Coordinates of C-alpha atoms in Angstrom, one line a residue:
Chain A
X1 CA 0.0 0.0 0.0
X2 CA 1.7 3.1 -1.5
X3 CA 0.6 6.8 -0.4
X4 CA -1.1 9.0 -2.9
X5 CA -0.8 12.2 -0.7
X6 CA 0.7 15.0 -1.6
X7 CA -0.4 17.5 -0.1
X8 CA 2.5 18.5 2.2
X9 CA 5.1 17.2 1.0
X10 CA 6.2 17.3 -3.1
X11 CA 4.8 14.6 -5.1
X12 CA 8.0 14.3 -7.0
X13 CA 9.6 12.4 -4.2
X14 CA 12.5 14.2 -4.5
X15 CA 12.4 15.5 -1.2
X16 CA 14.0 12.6 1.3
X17 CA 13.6 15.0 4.6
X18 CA 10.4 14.3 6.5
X19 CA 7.7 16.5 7.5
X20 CA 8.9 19.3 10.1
X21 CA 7.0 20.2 13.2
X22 CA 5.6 16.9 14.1
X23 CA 5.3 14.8 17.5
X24 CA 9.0 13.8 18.8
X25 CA 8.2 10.0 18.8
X26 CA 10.5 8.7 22.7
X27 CA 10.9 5.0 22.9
X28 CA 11.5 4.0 26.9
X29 CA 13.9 1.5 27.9
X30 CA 13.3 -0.7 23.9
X31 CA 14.5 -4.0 23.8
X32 CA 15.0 -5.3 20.3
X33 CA 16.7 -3.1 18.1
X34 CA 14.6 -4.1 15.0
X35 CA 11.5 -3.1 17.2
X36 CA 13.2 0.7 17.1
X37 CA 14.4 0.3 13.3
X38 CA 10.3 -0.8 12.8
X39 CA 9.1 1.7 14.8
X40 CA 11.5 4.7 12.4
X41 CA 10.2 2.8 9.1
X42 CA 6.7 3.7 10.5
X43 CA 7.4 7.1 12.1
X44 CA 9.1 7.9 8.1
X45 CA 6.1 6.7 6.5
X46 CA 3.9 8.7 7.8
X47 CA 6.6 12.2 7.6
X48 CA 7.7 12.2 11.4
X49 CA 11.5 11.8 11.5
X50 CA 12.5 12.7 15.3
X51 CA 13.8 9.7 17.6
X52 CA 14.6 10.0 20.9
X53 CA 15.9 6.9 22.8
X54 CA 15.9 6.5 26.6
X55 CA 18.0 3.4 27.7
X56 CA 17.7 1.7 24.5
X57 CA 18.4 -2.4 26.5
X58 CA 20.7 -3.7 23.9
X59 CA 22.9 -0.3 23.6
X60 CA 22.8 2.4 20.7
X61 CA 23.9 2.2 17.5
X62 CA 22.4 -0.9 16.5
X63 CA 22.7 -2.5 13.2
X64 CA 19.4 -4.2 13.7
X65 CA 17.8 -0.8 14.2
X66 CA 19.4 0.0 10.9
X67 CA 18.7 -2.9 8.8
X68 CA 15.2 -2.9 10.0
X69 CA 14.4 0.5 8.7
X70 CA 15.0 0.2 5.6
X71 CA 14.8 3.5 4.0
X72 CA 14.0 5.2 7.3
X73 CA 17.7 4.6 8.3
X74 CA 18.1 8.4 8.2
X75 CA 15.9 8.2 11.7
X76 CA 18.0 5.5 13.0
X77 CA 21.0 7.6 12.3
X78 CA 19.6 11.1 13.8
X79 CA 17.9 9.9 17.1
X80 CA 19.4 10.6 20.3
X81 CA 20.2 8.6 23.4
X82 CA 19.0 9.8 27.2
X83 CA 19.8 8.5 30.3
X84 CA 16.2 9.4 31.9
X85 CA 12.8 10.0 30.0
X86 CA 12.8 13.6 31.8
X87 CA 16.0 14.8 30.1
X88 CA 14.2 13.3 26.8
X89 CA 11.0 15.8 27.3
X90 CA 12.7 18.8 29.0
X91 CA 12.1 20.9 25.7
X92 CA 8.9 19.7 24.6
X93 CA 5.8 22.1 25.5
X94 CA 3.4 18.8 25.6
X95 CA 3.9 15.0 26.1
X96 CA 1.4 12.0 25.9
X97 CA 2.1 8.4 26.6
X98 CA 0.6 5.9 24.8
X99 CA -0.4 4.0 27.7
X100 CA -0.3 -0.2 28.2
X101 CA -2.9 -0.2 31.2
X102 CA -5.0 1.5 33.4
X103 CA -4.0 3.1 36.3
X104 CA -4.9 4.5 39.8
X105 CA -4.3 7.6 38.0
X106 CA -6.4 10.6 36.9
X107 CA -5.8 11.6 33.5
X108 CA -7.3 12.2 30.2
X109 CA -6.9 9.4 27.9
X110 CA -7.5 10.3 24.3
X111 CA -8.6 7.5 21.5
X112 CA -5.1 7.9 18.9
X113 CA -7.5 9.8 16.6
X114 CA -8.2 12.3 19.1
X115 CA -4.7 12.6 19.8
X116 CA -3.9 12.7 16.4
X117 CA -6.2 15.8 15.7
X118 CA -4.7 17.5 18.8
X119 CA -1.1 17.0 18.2
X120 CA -1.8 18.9 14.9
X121 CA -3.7 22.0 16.9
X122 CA -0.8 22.4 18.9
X123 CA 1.7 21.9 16.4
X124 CA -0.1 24.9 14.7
X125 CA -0.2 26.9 17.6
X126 CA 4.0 26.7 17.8
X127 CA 4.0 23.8 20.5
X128 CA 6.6 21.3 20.2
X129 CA 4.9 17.8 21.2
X130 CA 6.3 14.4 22.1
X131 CA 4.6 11.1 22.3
X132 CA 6.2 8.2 24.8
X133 CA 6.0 4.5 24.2
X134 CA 7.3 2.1 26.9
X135 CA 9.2 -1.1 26.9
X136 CA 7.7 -4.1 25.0
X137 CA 6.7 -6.0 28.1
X138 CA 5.8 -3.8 30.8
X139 CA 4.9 -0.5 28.7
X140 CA 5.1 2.8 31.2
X141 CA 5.9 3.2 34.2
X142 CA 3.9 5.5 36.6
X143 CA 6.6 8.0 36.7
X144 CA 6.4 8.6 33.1
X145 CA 3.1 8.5 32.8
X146 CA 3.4 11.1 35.3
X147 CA 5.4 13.4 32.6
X148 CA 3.1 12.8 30.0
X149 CA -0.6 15.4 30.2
X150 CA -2.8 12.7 28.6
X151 CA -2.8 8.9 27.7
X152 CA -3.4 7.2 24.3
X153 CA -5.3 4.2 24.3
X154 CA -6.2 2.5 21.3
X155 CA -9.9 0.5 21.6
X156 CA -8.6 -2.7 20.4
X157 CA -9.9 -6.0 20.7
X158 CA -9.9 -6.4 25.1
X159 CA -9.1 -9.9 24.7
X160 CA -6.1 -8.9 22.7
X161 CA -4.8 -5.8 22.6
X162 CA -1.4 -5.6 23.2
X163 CA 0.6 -4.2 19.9
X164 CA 3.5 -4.7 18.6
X165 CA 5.8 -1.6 20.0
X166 CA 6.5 -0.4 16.0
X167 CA 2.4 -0.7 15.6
X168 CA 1.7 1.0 18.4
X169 CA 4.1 4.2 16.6
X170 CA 2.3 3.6 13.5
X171 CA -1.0 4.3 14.7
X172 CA -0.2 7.3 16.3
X173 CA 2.2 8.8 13.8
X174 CA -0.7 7.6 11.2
X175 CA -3.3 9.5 13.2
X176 CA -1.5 12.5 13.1
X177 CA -0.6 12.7 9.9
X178 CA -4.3 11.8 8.7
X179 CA -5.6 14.5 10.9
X180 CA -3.9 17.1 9.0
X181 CA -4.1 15.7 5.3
X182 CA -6.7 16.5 3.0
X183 CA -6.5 13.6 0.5
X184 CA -10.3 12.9 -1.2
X185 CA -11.7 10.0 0.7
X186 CA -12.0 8.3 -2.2
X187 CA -11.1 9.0 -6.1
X188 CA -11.4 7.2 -9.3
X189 CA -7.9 6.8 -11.2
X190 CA -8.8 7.6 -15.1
X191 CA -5.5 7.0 -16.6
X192 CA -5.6 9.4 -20.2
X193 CA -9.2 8.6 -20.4
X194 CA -11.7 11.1 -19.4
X195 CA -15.6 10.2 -17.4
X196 CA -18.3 9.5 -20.4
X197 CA -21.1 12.4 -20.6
X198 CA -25.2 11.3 -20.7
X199 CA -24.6 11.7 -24.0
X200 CA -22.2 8.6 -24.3
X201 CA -24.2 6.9 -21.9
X202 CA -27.1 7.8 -23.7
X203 CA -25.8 6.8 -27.2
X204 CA -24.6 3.4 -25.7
X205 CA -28.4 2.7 -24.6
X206 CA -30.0 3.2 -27.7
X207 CA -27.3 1.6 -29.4
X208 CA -27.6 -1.5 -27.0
X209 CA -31.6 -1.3 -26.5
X210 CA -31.9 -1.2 -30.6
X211 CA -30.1 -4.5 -31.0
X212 CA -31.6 -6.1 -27.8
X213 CA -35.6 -5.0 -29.7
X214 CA -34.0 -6.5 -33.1
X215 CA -32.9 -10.1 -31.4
X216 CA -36.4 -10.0 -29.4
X217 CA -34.8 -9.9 -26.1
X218 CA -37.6 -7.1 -25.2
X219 CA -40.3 -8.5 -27.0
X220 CA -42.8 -8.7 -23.8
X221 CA -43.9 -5.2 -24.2
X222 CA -45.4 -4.7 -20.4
X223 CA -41.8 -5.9 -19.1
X224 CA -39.7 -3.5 -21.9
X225 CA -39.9 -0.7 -19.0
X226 CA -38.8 -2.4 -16.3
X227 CA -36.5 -4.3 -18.1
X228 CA -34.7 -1.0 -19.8
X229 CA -34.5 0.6 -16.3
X230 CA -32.6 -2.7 -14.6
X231 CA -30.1 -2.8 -17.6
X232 CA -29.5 0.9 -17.9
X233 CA -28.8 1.3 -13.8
X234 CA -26.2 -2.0 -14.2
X235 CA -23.9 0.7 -16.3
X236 CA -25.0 3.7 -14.6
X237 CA -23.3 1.9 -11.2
X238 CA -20.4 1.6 -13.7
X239 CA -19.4 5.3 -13.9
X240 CA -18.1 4.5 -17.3
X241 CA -15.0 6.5 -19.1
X242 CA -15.4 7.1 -22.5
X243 CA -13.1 4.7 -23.6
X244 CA -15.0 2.3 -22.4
X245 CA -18.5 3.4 -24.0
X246 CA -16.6 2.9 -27.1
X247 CA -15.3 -0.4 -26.3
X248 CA -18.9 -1.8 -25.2
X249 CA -20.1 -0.4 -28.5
X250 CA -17.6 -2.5 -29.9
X251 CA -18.5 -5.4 -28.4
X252 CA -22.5 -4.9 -29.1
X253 CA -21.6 -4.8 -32.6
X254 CA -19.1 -7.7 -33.0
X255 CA -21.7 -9.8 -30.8
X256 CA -24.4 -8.9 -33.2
X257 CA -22.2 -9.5 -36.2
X258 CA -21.6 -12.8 -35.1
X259 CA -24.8 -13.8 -34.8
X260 CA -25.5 -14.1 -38.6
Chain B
X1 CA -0.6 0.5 24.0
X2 CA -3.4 -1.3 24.7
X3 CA -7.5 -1.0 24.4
X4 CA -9.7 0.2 26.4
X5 CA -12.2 -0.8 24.4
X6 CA -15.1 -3.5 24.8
X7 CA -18.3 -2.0 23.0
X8 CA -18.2 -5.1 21.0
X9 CA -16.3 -7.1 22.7
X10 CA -17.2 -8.4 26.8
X11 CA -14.5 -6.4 28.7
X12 CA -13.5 -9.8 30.9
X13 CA -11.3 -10.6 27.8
X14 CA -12.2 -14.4 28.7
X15 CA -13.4 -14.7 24.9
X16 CA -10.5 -15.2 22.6
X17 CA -12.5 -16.0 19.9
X18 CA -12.2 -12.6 17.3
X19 CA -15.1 -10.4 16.3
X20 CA -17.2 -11.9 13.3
X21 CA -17.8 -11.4 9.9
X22 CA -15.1 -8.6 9.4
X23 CA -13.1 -8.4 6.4
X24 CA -10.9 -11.9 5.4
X25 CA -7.2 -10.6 5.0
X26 CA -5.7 -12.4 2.0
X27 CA -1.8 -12.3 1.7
X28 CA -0.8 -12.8 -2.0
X29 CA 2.7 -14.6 -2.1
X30 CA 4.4 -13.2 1.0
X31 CA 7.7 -14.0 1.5
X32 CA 8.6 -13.7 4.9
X33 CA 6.6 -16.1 7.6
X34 CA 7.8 -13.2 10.1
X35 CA 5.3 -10.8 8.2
X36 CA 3.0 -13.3 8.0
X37 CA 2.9 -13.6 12.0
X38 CA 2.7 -10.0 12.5
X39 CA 0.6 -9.4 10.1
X40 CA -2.0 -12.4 11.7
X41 CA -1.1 -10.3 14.8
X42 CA -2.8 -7.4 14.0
X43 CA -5.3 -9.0 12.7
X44 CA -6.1 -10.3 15.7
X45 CA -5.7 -7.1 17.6
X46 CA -8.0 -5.7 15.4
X47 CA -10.6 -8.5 16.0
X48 CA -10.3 -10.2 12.7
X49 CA -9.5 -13.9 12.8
X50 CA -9.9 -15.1 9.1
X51 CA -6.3 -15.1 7.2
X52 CA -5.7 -16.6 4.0
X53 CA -2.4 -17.3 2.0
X54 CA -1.8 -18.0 -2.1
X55 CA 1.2 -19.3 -2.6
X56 CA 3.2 -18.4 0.5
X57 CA 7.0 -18.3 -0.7
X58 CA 8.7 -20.5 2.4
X59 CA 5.7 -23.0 2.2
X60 CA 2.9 -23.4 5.2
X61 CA 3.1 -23.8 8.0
X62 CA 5.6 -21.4 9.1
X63 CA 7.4 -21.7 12.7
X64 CA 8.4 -18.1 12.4
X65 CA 5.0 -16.8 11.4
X66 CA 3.5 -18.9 14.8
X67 CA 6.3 -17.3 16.4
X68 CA 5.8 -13.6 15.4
X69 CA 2.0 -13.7 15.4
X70 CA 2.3 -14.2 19.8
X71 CA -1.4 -14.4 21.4
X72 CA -2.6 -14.6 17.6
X73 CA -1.4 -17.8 17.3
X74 CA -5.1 -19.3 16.7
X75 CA -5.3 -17.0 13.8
X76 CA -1.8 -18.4 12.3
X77 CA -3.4 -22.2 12.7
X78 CA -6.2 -21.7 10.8
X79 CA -4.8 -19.8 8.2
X80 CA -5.9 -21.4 4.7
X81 CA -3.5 -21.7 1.5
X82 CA -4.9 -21.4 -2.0
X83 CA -2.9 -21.9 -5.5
X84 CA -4.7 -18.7 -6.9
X85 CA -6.2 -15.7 -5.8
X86 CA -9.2 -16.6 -7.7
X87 CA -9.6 -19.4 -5.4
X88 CA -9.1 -17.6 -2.6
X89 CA -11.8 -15.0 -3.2
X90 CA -14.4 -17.1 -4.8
X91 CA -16.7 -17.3 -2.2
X92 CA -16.7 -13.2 -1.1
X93 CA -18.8 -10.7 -2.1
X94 CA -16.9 -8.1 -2.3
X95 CA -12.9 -7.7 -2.4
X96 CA -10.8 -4.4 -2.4
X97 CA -6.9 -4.5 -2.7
X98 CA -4.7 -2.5 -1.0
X99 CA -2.4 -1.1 -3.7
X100 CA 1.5 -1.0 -4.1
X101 CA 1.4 1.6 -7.2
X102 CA -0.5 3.4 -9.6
X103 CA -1.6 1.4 -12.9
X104 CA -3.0 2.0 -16.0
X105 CA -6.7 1.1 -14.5
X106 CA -10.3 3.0 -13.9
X107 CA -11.0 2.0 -10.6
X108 CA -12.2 3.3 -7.3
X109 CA -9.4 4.3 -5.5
X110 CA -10.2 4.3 -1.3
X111 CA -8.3 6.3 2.0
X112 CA -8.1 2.9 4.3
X113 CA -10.2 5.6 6.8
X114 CA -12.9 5.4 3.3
X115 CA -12.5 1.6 3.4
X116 CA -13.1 1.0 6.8
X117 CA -16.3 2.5 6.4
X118 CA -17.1 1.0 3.5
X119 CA -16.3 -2.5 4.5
X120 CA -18.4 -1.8 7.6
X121 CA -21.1 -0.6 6.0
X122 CA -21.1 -4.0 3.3
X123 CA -20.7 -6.2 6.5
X124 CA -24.0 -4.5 8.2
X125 CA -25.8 -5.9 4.8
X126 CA -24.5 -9.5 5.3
X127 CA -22.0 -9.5 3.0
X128 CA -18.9 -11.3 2.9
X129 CA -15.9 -8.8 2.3
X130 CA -11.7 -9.5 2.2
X131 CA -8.8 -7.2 1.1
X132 CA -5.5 -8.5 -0.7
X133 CA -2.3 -7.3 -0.3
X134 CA 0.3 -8.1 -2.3
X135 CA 4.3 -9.3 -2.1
X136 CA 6.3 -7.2 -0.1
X137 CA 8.4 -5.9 -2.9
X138 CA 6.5 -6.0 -5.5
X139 CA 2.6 -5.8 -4.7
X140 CA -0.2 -7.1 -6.0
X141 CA 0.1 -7.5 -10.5
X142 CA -2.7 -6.0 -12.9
X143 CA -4.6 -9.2 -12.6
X144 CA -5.0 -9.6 -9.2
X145 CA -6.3 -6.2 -8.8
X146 CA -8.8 -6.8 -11.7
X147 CA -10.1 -9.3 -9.1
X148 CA -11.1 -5.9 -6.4
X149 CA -13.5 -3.7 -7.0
X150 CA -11.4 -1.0 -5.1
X151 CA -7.8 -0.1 -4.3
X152 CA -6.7 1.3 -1.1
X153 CA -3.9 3.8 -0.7
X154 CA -3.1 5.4 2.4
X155 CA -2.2 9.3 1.8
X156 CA 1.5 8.7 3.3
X157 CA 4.8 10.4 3.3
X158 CA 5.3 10.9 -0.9
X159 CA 9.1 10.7 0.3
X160 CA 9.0 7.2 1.4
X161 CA 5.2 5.9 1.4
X162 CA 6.3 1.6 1.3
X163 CA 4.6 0.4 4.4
X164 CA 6.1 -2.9 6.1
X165 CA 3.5 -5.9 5.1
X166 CA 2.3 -6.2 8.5
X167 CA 2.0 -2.6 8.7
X168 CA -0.2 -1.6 5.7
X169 CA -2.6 -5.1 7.2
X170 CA -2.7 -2.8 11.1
X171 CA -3.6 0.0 9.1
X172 CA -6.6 -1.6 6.5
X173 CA -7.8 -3.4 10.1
X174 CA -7.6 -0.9 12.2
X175 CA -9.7 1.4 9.9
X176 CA -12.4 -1.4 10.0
X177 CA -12.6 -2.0 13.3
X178 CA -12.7 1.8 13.9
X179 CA -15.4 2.7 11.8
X180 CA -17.3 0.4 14.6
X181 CA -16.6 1.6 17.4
X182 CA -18.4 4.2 19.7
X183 CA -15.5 4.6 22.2
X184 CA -15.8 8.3 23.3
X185 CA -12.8 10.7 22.0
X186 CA -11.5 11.4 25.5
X187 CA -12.5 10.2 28.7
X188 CA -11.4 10.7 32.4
X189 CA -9.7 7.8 34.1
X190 CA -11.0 8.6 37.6
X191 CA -10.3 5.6 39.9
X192 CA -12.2 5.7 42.8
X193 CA -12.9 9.4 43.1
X194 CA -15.5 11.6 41.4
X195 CA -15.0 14.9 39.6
X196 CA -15.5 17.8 42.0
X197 CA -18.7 19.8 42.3
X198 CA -18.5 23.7 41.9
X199 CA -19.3 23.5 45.5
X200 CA -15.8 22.2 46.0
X201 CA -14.0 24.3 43.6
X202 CA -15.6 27.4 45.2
X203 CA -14.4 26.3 48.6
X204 CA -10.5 26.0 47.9
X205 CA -11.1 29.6 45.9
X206 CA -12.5 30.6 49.2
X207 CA -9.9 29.1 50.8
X208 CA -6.7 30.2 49.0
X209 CA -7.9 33.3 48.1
X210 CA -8.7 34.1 52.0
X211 CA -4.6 33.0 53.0
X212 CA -3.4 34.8 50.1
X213 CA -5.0 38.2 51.5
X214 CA -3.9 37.2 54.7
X215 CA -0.1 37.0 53.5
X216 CA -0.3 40.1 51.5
X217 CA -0.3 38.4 47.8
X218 CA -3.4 40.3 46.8
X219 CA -2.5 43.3 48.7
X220 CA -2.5 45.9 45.3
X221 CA -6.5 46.3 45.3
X222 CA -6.8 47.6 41.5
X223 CA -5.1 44.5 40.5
X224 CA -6.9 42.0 42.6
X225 CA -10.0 40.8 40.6
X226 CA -7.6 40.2 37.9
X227 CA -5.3 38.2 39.6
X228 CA -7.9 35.8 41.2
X229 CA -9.7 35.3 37.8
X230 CA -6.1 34.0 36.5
X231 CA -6.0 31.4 39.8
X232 CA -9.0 30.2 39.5
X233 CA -8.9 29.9 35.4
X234 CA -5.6 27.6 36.6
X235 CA -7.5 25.1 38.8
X236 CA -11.0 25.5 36.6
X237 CA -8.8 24.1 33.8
X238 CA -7.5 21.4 35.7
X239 CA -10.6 19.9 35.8
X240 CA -10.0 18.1 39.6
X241 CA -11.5 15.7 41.0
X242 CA -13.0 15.6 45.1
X243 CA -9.9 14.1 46.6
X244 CA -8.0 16.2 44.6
X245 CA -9.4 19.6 46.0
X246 CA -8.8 17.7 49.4
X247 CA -5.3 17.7 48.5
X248 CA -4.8 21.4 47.5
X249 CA -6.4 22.2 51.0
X250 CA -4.4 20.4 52.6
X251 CA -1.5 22.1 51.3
X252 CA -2.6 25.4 51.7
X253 CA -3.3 24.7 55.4
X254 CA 0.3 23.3 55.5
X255 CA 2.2 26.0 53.5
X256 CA 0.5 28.4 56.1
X257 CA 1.5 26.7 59.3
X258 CA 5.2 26.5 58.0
X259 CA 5.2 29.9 57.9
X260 CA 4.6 30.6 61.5

């Protein structure tokens, strides 16, 4: 699945640099270096290209992180070790954890989609944000949850939600870029071919009904109504291009022409 | 990160058995049986339990699939294998594929946030729906996606939009199992307490404001009015809960006797 976006960033391709501006993504205490090379493929995909690091397990660089990231190894490259998660926040403005269970805690937990929508608000109001993930196993402790102003909880299936740690960046580096792209829900590719007018469609009726009153397939005149409609709403559904007008024309006549 | 969710699911999380008649994920020639896994992973996460495999390139069954897929094991065991991908869509109603690039094709063209709906919506009419996705290098040929009715492609980074196997599946699932659910944007996690009434909040102004004449911190009487509308805006945004006002007078009452 390929992106069709555009709309921040060049479609060229040219540019390799990601988006600027987004959510710092801080991995606490990782443990498998392909995990955090996983978790920088995602965090590229969707334009985010901060790491931060906080007592990666297996020490940092890692060639696993590398490999793993494929074309993302720029992340791997750039992201920065800490010895606590405070030093990794201290010049954020606003921090969420994406949370692994409840707590005796009051604090806001956001779906990813509303966290997505308001890490873009406050990216447009100047804020730098960061979002923490914890270790595979445990997730967050309750001293970094404590750093963080709202939790992220995904509403997964209860009896199994536990992510992957580099799905767990992807829906939240997804969510926010979603939340500030503008792509067309849905679009129909055309190719060099252009949508048919009534006209076509038109033409290709009385084209088709013509040959289908010739061969007697509408002979019952009380059904010819009903029977028109159904046939006509089958290529209506189509949304038909021009080129392909002609090409059922085409084959209308060469049916027809081998029927003598 | 993990769910909190459970509007379709019973919270106990003593059913493993995965949501019904979502979308069957069919994975056309994968290569790796560690994609495979993950991929069956978030399935499963996602409440989808139905995986099927053409031509899987290291042969079925995979030990590293069962090992990457963890508590999704189940969905890993009864994966099914088909020679085509004819085959393994016969019996659907309706397929979409999730795209790898842009052909030479009309067809629909879906956000996965478009699809999830859509498959949703086909689901609520009883019919059977899957989504393919193709090899990871390559993705799904001409002909397979002749065999969709739609293609999705997510609007990611132009720069570097080639999602990881597993990670397009999270994406395609996720949107599905969204487009479902009712969990509420944001909530509260409260614990045992209960949001405070005005009654409180009015209270600890009382309070504070009180000590803070009495220690002279309001003593400029043109700027007063402002200054407790700026408090109070601090502890109105905090939105605290009953044990929490406790907590602030309890404070105050200390911060005062320590300065005898």
């Amino acid at each position: 699945m390929t992106g069709r976006g555009g709309d921040r960033v060049a479609e060229s391709g040219q540019t390799k640099a990601p988006l600027t501006g987004g959510p710092v993504i801080i991995l606490v205490e990782p443990q498998l270096g392909e995990n955090i090379g996983m978790a920088a493929r995602a965090m590229f995909n969707c334009g985010l290209g901060e790491l931060r690091l906080v007592r990666p397990r297996d020490g940092w660089p890692s060639t696993q992180a590398r490999r793993a990231a494929t074309g993302a190894a720029c992340v791997v490259e750039d992201a920065r070790v800490f010895e606590t998660t405070a030093e990794a926040v201290v010049d954020l403005n606003h921090v969420m954890a994406a949370s692994a269970r409840r707590r005796d805690m009051v604090q806001r937990v956001l779906t990813p989609r509303a966290a997505g929508i308001e890490l873009n608000r406050l990216m447009a109001s100047g804020a730098r944000t960061g979002v923490l993930f914890g270790p595979e196993r445990q997730g967050l402790d309750n001293d970094d949850m404590a750093l963080a102003e709202a939790a992220i909880e995904a509403p997964l299936n209860p009896a199994f939600s536990s992510l992957n740690l580099s799905q767990a960046v992807l829906l939240v580096a997804y969510e926010w870029l979603i939340a500030g792209d503008e792509t067309p829900a849905e679009i129909l590719t055309e190719g060099a071919s252009r949508p048919a007018s009534k006209a076509d469609l038109l033409g290709l009726f009385d084209h088709l009904e013509g040959e289908l009153d010739k061969c007697g397939f509408l002979r019952v005149r009380e059904k010819r109504p009903v029977m028109v409609r159904n046939i006509r709403n089958i290529f209506q559904r189509a949304r038909l291009m021009e080129h392909e007008v002609r090409a059922l024309r085409g084959i209308i006549a060469c049916l027809v022409s081998r029927e003598k």
